[in-house]
GROMACS .gro file of C-alpha atoms in nm:
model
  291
    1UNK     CA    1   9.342   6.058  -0.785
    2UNK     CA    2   9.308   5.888  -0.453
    3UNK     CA    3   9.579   5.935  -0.242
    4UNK     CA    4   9.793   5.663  -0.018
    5UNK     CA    5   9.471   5.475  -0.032
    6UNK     CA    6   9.669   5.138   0.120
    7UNK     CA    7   9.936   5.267   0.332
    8UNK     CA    8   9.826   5.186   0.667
    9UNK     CA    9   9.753   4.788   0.756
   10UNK     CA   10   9.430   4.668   0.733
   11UNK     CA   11   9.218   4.462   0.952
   12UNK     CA   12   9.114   4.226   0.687
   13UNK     CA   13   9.051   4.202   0.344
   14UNK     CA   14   8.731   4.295   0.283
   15UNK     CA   15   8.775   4.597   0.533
   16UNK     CA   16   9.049   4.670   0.250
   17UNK     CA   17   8.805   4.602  -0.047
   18UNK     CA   18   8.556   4.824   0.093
   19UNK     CA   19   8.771   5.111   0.194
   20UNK     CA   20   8.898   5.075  -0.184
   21UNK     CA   21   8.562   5.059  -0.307
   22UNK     CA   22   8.445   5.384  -0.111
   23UNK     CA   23   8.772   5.610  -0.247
   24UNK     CA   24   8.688   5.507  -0.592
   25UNK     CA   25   8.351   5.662  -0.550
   26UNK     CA   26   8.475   5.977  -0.354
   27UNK     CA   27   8.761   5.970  -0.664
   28UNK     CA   28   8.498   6.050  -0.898
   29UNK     CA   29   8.275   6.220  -0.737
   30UNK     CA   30   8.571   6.461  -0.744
   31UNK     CA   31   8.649   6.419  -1.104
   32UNK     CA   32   8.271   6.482  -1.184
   33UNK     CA   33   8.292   6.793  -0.939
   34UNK     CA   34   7.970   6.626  -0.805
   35UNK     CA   35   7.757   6.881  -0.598
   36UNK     CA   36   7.749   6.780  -0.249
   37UNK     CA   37   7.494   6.834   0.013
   38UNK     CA   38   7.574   6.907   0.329
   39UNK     CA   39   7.386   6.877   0.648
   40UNK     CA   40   7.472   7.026   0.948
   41UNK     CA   41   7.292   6.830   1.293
   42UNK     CA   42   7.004   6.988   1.399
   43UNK     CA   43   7.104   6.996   1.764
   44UNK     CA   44   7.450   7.195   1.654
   45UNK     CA   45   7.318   7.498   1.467
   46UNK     CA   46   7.040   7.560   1.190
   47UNK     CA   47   7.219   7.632   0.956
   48UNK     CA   48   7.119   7.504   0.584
   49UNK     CA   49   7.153   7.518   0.213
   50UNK     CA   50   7.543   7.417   0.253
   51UNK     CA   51   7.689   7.279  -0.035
   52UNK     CA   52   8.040   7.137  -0.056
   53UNK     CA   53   8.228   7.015  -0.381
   54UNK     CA   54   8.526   6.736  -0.295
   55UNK     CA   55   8.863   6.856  -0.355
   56UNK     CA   56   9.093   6.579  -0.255
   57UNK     CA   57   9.105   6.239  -0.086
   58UNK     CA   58   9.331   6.031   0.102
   59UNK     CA   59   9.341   5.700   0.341
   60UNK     CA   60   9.249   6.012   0.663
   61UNK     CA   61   8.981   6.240   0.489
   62UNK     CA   62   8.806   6.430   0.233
   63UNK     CA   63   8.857   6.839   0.162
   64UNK     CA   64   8.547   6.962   0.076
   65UNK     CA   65   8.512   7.323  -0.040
   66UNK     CA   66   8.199   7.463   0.080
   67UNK     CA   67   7.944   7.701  -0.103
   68UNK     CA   68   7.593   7.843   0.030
   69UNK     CA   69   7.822   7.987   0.364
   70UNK     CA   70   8.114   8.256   0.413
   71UNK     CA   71   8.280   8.083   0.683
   72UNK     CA   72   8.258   7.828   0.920
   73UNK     CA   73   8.387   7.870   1.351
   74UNK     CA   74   8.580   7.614   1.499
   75UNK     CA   75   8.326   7.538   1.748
   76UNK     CA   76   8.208   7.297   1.444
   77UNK     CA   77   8.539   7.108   1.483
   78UNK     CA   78   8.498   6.771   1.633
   79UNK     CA   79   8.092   6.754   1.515
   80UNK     CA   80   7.931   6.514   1.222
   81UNK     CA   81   7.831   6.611   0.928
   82UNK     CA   82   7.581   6.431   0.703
   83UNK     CA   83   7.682   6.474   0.319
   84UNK     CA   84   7.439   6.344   0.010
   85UNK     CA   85   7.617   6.320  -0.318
   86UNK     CA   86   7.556   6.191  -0.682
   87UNK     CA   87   7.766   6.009  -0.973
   88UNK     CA   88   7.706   5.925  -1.331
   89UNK     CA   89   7.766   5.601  -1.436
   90UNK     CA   90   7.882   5.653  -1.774
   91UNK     CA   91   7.831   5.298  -1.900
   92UNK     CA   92   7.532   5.193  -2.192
   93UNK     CA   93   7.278   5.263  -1.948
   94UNK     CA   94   7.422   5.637  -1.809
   95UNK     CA   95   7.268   5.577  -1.435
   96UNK     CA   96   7.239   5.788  -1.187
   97UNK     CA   97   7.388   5.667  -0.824
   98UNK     CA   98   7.319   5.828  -0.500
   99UNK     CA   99   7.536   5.808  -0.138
  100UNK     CA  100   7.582   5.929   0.150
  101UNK     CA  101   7.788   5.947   0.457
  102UNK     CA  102   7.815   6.101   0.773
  103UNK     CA  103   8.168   6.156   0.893
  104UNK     CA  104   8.367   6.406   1.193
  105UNK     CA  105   8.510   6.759   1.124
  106UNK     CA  106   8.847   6.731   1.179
  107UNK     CA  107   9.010   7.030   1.039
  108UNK     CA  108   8.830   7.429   0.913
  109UNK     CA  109   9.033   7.632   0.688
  110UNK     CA  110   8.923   7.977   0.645
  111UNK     CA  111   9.063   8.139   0.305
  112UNK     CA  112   9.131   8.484   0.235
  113UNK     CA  113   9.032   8.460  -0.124
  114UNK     CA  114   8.768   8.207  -0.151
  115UNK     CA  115   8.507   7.946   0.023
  116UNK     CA  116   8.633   7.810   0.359
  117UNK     CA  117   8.704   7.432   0.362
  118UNK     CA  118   8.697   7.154   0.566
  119UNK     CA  119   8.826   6.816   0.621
  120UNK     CA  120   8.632   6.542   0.730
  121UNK     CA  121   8.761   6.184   0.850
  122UNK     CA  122   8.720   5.940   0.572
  123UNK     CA  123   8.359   5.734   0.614
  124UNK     CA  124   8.346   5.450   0.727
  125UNK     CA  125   8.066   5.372   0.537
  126UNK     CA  126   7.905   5.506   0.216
  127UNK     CA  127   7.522   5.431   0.232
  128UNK     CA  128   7.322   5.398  -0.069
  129UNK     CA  129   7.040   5.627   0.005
  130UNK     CA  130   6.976   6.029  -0.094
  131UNK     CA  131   6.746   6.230   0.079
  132UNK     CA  132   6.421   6.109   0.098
  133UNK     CA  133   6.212   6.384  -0.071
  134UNK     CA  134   6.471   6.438  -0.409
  135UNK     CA  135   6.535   6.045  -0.454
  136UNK     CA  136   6.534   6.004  -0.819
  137UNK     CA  137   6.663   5.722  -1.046
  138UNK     CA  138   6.644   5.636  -1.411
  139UNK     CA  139   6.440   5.291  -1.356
  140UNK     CA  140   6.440   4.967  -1.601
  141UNK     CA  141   6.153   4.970  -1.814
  142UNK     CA  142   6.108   4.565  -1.678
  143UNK     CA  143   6.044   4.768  -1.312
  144UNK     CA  144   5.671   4.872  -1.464
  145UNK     CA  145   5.405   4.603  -1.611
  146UNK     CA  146   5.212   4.896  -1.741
  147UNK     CA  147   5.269   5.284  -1.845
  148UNK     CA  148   5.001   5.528  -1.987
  149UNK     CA  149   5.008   5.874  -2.031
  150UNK     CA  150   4.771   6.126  -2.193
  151UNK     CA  151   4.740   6.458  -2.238
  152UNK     CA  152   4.440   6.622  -2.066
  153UNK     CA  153   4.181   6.815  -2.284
  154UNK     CA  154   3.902   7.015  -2.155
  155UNK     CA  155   3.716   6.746  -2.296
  156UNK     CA  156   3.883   6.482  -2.130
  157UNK     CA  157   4.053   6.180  -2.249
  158UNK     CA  158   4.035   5.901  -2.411
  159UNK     CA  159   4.153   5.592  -2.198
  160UNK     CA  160   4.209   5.390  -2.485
  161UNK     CA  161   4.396   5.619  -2.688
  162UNK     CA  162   4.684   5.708  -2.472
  163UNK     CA  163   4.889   5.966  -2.623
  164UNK     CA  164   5.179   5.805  -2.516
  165UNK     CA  165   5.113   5.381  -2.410
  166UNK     CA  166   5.298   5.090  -2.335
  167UNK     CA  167   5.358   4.979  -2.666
  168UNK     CA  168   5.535   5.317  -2.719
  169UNK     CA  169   5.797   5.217  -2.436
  170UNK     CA  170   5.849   4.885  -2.506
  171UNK     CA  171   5.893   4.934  -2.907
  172UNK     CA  172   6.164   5.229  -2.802
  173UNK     CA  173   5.967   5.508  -2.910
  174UNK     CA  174   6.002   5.648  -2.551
  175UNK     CA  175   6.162   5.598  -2.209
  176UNK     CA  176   6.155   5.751  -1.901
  177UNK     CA  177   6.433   5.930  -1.789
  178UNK     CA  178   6.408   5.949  -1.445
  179UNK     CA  179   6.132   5.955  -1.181
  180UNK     CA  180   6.089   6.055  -0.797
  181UNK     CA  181   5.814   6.091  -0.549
  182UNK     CA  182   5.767   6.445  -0.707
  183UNK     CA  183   5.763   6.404  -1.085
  184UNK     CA  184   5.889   6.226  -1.341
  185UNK     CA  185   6.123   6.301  -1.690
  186UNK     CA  186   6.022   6.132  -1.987
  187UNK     CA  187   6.173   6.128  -2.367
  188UNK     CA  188   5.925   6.069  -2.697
  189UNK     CA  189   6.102   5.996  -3.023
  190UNK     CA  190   6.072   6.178  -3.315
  191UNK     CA  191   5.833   5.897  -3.530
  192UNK     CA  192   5.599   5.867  -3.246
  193UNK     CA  193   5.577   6.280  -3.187
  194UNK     CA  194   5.488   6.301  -3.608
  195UNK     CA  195   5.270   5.992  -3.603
  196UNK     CA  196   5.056   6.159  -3.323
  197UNK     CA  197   5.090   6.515  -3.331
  198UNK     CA  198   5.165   6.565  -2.967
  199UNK     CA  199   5.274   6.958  -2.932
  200UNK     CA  200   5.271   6.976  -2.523
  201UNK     CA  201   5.332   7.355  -2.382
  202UNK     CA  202   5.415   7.446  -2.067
  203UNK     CA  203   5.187   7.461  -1.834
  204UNK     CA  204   4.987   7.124  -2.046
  205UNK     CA  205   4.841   6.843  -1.771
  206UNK     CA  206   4.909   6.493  -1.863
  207UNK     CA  207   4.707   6.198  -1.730
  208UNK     CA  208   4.947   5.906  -1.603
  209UNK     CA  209   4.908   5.534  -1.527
  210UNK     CA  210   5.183   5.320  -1.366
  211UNK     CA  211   5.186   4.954  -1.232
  212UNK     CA  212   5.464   4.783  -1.112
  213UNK     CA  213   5.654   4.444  -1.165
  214UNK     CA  214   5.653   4.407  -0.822
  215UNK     CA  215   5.433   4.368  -0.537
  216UNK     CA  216   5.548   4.517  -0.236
  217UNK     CA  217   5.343   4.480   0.103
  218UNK     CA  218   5.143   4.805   0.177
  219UNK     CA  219   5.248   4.968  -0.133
  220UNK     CA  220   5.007   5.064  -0.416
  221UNK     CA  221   5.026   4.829  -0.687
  222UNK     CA  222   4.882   5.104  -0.917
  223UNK     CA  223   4.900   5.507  -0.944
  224UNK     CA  224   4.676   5.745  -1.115
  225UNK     CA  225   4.871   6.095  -1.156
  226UNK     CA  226   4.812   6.403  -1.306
  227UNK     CA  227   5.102   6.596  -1.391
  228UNK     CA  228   5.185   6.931  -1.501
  229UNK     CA  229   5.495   7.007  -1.787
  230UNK     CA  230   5.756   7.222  -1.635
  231UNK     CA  231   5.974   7.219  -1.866
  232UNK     CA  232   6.013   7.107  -2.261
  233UNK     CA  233   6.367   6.989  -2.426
  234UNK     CA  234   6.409   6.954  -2.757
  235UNK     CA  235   6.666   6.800  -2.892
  236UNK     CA  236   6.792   6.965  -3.226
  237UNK     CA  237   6.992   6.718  -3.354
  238UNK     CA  238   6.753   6.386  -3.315
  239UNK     CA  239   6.426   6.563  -3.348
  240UNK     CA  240   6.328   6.367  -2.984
  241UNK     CA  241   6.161   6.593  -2.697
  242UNK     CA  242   6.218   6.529  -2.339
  243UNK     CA  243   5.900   6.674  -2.071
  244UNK     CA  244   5.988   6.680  -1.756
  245UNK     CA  245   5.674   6.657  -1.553
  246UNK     CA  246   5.557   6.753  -1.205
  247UNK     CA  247   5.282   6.539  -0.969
  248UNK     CA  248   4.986   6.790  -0.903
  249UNK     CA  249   4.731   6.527  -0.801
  250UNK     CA  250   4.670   6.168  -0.696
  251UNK     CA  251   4.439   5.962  -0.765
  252UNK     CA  252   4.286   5.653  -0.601
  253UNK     CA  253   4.042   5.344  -0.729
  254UNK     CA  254   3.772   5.325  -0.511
  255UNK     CA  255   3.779   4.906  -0.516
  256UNK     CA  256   3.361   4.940  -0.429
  257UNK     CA  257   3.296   5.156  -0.783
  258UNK     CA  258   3.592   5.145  -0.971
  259UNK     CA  259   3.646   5.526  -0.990
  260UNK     CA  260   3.942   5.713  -0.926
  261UNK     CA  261   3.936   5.959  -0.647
  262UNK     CA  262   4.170   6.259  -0.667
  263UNK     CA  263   4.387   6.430  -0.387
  264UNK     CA  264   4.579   6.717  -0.441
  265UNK     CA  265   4.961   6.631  -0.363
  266UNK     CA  266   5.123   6.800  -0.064
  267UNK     CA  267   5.485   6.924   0.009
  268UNK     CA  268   5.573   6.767  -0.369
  269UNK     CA  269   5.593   6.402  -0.277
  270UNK     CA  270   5.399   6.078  -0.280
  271UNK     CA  271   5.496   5.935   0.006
  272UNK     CA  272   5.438   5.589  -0.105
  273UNK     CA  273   5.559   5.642  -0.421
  274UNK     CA  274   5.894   5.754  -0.296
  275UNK     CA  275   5.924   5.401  -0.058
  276UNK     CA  276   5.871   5.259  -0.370
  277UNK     CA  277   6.146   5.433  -0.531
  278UNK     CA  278   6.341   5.348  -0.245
  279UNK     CA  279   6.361   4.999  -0.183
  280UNK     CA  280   6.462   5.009  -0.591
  281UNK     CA  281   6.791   5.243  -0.496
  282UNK     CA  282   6.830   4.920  -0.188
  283UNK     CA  283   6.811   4.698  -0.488
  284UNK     CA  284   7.055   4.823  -0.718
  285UNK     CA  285   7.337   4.897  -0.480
  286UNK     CA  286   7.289   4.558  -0.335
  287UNK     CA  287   7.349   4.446  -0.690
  288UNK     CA  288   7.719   4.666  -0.657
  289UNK     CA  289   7.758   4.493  -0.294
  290UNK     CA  290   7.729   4.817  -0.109
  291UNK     CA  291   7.473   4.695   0.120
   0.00000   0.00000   0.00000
């Protein structure tokens, strides 16, 4: 529940909207126990890997429990903290939003019988943006003009027998779940996985394709991926299976000979890629007026 969200005057009204606005997020973020990420400022200490989970809001701050640390000295009061956070929308579409914030230590609690806590001064500002490297979104199927995937034989592939094409996604026989500049998550329904015989394993390389809606300046209008199945879902009830694949290489049309030229992918991100990704998380919290 948020607490005493309006007791205090407000400068204006859409000061009031806002500050509304941001303590229904924080509100379920709490309710969802949301994991939050915490980051410390580089020039205060190196500590990382803190995670917090919000345990109560009101108009002055947020109590966050932390985890990932034993305790926390007071020599922390009075510095910012940046913390990166995640909701479910649970509406027809079940999207994933990320925020963040950066916001003052006011208060460190150190318990005898559990995580220390602290209380930071309610944002001012929640900013639609996670961290760079881990954004990830569940993207419109309108955001692509083309998707092809195949799975990778020792004999190669045929490029005009994708094992999985566009007419697959558009006629609801699969979707993709979410993507990032690391990988992507994609679901096949059970018709298409009978009518093709696709068994992927771990460990399988698929070939992907993706072009985009939209043409953004200095961004690649196509990508050429290969990607490696980490892990395999089946679901039990529906007979669908969900792959969640990793980027392992990047490919490139040469515009003089029309072949693709591969790069292995460092550090687990396509840099362009994740701008891409990006400017679509801009998009769809300008959409909810949080820009």
């Amino acid at each position: 529940m948020v607490l005493d969200l309006l007791r205090g005057k407000k400068p204006s009204k859409e000061a009031e909207q806002e500050r509304r606005r941001n303590a229904d997020i924080l509100d379920l973020a709490m309710g969802q126990r949301a994991k939050v990420h915490v980051q410390f400022d580089e020039k205060d200490t190196n500590l990382t890997g803190v995670t917090a989970t919000v345990m109560g809001v009101n108009d002055a701050a947020v109590l966050l429990e932390l985890g990932g640390v034993s305790g926390l000295k007071d020599r922390f009061l009075k510095k910012n903290v940046t913390c990166f956070f995640r909701i479910i929308e649970r509406d027809e579409r079940h999207r994933e939003i990320f925020y963040n914030f950066t916001s003052e230590i006011l208060r460190i609690r150190q318990q005898l019988d559990g995580p220390p806590q602290i209380a930071v001064a309610f944002p001012a500002a929640l900013n639609g943006a996670q961290r760079r490297k881990s954004l990830r979104m569940r993207p419109d199927f309108q955001q692509f003009s083309h998707i092809g995937i195949w799975k990778y034989e020792a004999s190669g592939f045929d490029i005009n027998k994708p094992s999985v094409g566009h007419c697959h996604f558009k006629n609801g026989l699969a979707h993709i779940d979410n993507i990032s500049a690391g990988g992507l998550r994609f679901v096949v329904r059970r018709p298409h996985l009978k009518e093709s015989a696709l068994d992927p394993k771990k460990g399988d390389r698929f070939i992907l394709f993706l072009t985009f809606g939209d043409k953004v300046p200095k961004l690649r209008e196509e990508y050429w991926l290969v990607a490696k199945v980490n892990n395999i879902q089946p679901d039990p009830v529906s007979g669908d299976l969900a792959l969640g694949l990793e980027f392992v290489a990047n490919g490139v049309r040469q515009p003089e000979s029309s072949k693709v030229e591969w790069s292995k992918i460092t550090d687990n991100v396509i840099d362009d890629l994740a701008q891409r990704i990006y400017l679509w998380h801009v998009a769809l919290y300008r959409d909810r007026g949080l820009t």
